[in-house]
Short mmCIF file of C-alpha atoms in Angstrom, two decimals:
data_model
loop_
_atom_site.label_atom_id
_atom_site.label_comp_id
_atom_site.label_asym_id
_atom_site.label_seq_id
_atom_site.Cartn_x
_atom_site.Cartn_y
_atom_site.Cartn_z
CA UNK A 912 -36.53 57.22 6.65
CA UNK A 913 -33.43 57.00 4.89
CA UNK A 914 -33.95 54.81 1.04
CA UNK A 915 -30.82 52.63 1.94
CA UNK A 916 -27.96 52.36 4.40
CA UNK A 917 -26.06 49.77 2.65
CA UNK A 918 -23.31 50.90 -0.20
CA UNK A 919 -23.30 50.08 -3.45
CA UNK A 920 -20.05 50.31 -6.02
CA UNK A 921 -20.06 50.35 -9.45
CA UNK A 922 -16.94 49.43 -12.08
CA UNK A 923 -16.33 52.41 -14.87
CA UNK A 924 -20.24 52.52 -14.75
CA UNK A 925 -20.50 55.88 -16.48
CA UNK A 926 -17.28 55.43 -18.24
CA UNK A 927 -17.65 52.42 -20.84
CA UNK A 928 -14.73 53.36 -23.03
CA UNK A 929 -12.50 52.27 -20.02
CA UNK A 930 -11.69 48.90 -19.31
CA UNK A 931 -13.95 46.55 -17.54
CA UNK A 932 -11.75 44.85 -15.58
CA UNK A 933 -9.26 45.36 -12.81
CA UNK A 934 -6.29 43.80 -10.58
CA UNK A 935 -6.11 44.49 -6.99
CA UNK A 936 -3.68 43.28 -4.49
CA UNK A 937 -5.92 42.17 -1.93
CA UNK A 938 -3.92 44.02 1.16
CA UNK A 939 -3.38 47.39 -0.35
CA UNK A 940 -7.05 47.28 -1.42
CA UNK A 941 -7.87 46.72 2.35
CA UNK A 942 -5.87 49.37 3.80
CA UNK A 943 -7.23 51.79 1.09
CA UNK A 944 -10.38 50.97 1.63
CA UNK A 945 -11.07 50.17 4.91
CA UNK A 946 -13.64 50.66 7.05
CA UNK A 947 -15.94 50.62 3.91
CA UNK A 948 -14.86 46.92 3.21
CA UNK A 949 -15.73 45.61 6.97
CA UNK A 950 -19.29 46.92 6.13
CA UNK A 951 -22.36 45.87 4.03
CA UNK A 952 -22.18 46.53 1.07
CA UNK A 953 -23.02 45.76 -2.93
CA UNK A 954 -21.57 45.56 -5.87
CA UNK A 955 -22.80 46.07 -10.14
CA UNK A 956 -19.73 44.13 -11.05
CA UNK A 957 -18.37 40.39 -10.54
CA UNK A 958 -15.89 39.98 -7.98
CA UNK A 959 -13.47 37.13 -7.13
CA UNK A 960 -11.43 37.09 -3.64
CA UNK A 961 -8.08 34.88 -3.56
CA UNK A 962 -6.42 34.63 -0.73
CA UNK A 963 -2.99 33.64 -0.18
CA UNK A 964 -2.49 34.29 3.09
CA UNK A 965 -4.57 35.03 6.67
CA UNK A 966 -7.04 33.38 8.52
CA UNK A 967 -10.70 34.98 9.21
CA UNK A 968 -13.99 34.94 7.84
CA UNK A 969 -15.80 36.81 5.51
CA UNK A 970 -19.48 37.08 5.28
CA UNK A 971 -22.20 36.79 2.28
CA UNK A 972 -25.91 36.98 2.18
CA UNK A 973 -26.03 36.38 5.78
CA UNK A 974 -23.91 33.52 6.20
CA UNK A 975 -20.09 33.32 8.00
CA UNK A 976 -17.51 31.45 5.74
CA UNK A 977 -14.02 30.41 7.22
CA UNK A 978 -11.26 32.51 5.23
CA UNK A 979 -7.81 30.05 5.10
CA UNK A 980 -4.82 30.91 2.64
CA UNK A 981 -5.79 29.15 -0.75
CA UNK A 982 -9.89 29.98 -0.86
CA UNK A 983 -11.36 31.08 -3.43
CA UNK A 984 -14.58 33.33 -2.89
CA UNK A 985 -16.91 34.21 -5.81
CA UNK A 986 -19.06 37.25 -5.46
CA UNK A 987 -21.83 37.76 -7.82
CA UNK A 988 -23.68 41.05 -8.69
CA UNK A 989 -26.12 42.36 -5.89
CA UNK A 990 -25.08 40.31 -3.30
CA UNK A 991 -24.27 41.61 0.25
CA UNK A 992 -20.69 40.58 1.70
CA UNK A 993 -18.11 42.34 3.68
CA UNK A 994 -14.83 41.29 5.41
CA UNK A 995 -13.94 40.85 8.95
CA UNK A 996 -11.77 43.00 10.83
CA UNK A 997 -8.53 40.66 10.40
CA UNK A 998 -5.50 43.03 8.70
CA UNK A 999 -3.19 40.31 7.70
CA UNK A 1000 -4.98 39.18 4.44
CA UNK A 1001 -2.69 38.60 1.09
CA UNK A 1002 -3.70 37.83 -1.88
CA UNK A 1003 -5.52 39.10 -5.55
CA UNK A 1004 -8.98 41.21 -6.00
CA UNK A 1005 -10.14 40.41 -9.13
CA UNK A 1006 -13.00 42.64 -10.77
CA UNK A 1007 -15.02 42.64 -13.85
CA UNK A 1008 -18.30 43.49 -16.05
CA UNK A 1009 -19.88 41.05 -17.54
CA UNK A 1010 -19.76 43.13 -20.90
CA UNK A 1011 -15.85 42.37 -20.54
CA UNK A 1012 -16.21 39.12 -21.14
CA UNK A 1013 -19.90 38.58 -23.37
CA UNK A 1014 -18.69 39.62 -26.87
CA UNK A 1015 -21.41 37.39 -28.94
CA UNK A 1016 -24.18 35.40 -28.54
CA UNK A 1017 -21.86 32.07 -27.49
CA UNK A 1018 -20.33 34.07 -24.91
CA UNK A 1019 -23.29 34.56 -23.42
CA UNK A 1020 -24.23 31.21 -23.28
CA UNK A 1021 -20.52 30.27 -22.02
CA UNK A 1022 -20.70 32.96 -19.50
CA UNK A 1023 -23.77 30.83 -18.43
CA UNK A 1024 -21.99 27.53 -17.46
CA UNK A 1025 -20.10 29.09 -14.96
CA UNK A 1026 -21.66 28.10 -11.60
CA UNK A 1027 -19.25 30.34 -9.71
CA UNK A 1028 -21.49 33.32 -9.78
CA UNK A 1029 -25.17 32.02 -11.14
CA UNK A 1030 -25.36 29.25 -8.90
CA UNK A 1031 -27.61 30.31 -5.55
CA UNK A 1032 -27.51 26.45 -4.83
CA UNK A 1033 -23.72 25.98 -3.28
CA UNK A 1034 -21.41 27.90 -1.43
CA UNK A 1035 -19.82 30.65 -2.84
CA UNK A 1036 -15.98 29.51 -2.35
CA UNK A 1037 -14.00 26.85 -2.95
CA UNK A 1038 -10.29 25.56 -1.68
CA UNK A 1039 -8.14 25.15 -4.44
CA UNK A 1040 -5.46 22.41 -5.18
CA UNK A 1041 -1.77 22.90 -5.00
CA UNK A 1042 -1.75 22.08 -8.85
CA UNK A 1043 -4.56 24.32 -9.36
CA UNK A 1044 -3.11 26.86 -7.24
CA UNK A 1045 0.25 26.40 -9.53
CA UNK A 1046 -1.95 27.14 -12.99
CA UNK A 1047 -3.69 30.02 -11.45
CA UNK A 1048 -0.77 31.69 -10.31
CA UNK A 1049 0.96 31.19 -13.91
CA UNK A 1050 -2.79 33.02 -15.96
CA UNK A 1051 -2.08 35.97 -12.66
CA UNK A 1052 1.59 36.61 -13.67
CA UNK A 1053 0.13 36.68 -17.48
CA UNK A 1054 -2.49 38.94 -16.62
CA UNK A 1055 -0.43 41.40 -14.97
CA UNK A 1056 2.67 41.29 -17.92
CA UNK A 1057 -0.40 41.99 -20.30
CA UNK A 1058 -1.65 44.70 -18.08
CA UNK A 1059 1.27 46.64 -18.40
CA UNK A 1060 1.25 46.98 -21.99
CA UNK A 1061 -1.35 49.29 -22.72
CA UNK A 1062 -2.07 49.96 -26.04
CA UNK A 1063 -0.59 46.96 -27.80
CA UNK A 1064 -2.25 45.27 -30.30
CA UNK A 1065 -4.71 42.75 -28.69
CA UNK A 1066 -4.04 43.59 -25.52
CA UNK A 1067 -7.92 43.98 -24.44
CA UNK A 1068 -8.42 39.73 -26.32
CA UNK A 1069 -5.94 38.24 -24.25
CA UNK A 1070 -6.69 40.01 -21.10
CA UNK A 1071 -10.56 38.60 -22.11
CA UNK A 1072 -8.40 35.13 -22.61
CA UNK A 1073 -6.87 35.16 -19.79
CA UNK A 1074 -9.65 35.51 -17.41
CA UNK A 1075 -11.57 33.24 -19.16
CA UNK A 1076 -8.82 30.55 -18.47
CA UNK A 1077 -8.57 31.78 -14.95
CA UNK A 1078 -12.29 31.30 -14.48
CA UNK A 1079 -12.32 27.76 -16.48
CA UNK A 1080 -9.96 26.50 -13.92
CA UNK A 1081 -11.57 28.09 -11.06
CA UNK A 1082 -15.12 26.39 -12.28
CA UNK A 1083 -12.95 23.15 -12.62
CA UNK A 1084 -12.07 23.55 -8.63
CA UNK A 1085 -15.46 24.44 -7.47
CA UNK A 1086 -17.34 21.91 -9.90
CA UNK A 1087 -15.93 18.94 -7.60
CA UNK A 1088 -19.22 20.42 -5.45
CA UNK A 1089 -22.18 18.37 -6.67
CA UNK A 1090 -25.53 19.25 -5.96
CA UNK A 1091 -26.00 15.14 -5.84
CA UNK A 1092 -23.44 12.93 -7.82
CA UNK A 1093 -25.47 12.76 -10.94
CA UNK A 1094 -26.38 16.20 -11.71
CA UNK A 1095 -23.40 18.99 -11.97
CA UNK A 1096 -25.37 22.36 -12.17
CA UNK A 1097 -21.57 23.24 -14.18
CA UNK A 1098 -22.72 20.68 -16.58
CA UNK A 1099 -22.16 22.05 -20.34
CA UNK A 1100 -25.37 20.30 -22.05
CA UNK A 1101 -28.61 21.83 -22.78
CA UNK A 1102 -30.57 20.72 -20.23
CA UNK A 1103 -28.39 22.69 -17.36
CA UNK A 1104 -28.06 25.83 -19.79
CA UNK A 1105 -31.30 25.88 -19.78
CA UNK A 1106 -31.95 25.68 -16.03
CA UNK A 1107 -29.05 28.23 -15.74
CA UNK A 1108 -30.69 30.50 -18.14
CA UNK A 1109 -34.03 30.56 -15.98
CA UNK A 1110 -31.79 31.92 -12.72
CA UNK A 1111 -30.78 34.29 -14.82
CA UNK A 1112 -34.33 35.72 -15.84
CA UNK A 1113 -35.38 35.44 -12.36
CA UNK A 1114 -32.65 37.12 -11.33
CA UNK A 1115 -33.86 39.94 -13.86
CA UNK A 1116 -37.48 39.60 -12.74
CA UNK A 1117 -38.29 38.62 -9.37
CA UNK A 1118 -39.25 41.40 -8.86
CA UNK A 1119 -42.23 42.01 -12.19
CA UNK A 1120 -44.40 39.16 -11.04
CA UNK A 1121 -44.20 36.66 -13.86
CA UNK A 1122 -45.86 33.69 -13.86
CA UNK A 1123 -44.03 30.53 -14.03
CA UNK A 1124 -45.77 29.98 -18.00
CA UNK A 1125 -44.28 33.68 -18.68
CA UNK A 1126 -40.74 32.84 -17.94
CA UNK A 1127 -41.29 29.31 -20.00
CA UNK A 1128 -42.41 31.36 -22.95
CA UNK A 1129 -38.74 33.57 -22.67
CA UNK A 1130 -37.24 30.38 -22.57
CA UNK A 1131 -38.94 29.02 -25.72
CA UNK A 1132 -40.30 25.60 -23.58
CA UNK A 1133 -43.50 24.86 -22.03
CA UNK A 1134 -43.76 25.44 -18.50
CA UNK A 1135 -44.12 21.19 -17.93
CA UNK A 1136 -40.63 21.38 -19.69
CA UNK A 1137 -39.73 24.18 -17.08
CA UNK A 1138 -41.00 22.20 -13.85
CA UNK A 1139 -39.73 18.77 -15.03
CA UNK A 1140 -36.24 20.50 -15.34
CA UNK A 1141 -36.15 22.13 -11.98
CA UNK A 1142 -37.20 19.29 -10.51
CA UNK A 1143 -34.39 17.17 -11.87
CA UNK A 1144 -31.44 18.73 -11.27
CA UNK A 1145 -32.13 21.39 -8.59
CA UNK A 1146 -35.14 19.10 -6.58
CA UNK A 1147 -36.99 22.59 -6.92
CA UNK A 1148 -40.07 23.87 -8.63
CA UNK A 1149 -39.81 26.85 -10.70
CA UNK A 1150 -42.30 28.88 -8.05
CA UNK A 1151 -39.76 27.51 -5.27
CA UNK A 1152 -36.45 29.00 -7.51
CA UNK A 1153 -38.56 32.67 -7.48
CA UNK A 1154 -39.83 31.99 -4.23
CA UNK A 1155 -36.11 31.93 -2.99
CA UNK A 1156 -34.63 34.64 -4.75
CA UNK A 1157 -37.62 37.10 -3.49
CA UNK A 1158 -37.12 36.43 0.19
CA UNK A 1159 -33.28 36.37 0.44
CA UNK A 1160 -33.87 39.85 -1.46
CA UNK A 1161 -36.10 40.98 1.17
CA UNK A 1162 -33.66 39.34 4.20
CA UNK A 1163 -30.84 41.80 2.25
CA UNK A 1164 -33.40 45.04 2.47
CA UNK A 1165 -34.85 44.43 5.96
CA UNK A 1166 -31.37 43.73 7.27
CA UNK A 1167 -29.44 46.69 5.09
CA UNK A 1168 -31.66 49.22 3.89
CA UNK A 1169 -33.68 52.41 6.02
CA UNK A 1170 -36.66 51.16 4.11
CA UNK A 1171 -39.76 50.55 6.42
CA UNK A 1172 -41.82 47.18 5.64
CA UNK A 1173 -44.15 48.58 3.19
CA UNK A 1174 -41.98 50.30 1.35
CA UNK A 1175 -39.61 47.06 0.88
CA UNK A 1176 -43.11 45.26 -0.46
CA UNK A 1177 -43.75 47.72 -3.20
CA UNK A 1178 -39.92 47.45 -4.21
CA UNK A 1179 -40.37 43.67 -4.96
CA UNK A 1180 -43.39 43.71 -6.75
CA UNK A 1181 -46.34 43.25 -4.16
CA UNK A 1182 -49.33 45.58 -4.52
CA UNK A 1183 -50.51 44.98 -1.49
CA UNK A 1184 -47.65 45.39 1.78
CA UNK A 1185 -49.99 43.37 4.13
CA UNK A 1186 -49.56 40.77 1.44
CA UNK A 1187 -46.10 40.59 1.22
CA UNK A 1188 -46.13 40.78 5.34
CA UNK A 1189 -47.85 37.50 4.91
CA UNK A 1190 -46.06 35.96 1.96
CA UNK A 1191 -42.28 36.48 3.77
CA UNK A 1192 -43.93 35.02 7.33
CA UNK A 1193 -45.18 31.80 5.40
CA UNK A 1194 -41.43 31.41 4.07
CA UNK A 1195 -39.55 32.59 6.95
CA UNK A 1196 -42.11 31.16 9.79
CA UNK A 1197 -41.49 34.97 11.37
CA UNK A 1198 -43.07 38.67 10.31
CA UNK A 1199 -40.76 40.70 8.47
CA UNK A 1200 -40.43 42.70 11.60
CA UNK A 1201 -39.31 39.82 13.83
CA UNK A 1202 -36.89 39.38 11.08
CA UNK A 1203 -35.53 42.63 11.12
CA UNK A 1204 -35.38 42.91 15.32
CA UNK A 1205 -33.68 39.52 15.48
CA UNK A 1206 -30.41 40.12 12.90
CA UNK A 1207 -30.49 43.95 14.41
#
């Protein structure tokens, strides 16, 4: 059986001297690229979808979002999307590396707060404001001038600037989305960095098996410090946040990859396949099979 059927694309992966991010109008890019768009597939990179005009849908991690001329969609590393057949989309591709944007230590962190791709608690779009819309459009018109002037001095800082801004004022849009009216997962003080910062390590090691005092340890905070924090803001415990991220994994492989039941198990980490059979049928009420046969 074939190890995946699904695609995956990579930005300048093997070729790190070149930039890290790219500008795509969003119709030529589909009638390049089509059929490969209207199909499955992954990406190594960040990816942000603006549309300006068409009406459709477009599809991530199993679920069917309405596509209407101002949306916003966010698509984070790893995550399986395509587009619908529709040919009349207009609008901006934007693509980067993290690596583009994470100079230092504090970028890191500031990369963090964005909720538009490390957030796997709220939709991954957002309709944008006529005065948003209006700022947006003004940091795309400076991003393109700058993109044309290859080789001038500090060309690569305010491209990094630029998108930066273009991001801050996307998060600004999108943060209107509470998870309850208290607690803004966007929220810039410790507390939600830190909670962001644990996604991100289980995002890095679902699959290794840690145990919830493990990723406390990385985090420098007991694991009481770890549970009360997931249970404040997100209403989750910290086995419930890995719990998640392993099974919509294993929905993307039984749905998208030629890899047989057992084989998926060993991929995320279980020993034992009968095990896993067992651990995704507690979670998903159904076998792994019945999962596969009913999305097929």
């Amino acid at each position: 059986m074939k190890e995946s059927k699904i695609s995956e694309y990579h930005l300048h992966k093997d070729l790190p001297e070149k930039r890290q991010f790219e500008i795509f109008s969003l119709k030529e890019y589909l009638e390049k690229n089509t059929p490969d768009t209207i199909r499955p597939h992954i990406h190594s990179f960040y990816q942000v979808l603006w549309f300006y005009k068409g009406n459709g849908a477009h599809f991530v991690d199993f679920k069917k979002y309405e596509v209407h001329p101002g949306t916003l969609f966010f698509i984070g590393k790893n995550q399986v999307h395509y587009f619908d057949e529709y040919s009349g989309y207009e609008g901006v591709m934007i693509h980067f590396n993290e690596r583009f944007l994470m100079q230092n230590e504090n970028d890191v962190n500031f990369f963090l707060k964005y909720s538009l791709f490390n957030d796997p608690y709220q939709q991954p779009f957002c309709k944008i404001s006529a005065h948003a819309e209006k700022d947006l459009k003004v940091l795309m018109s400076q991003i393109n001038s700058e993109l044309d002037k290859a080789g001038d001095f500090g060309q690569l800082e305010l491209l990094r600037s630029y998108l930066n801004a273009f991001l801050i004022f996307a998060q600004r849009e999108k943060g209107n989305i509470n998870i309850n009216k208290e607690n803004k997962l966007y929220a810039a003080d410790e507390k939600h960095l830190q909670l962001l910062r644990f996604i991100d390590l289980v995002e890095s090691n679902y699959q290794n098996g840690l145990t919830i005092s493990a990723y406390a340890a990385l985090l420098n905070i007991s694991s009481k410090t770890l549970t009360d924090l997931t249970n404040k803001i997100i209403f989750k415990t910290p086995s419930m946040v890995i719990q998640e991220r392993i099974m919509i994994e294993a929905q993307r492989l039984l749905a998208h990859s030629g890899l047989n039941v057992n084989q998926i198990g060993y991929k995320l980490g279980f020993e034992d396949p009968s095990y896993f059979v067992k651990y995704f049928k507690k979670h998903a009420k159904f076998s792994p099979g019945e999962f596969r046969k009913s999305i097929s």
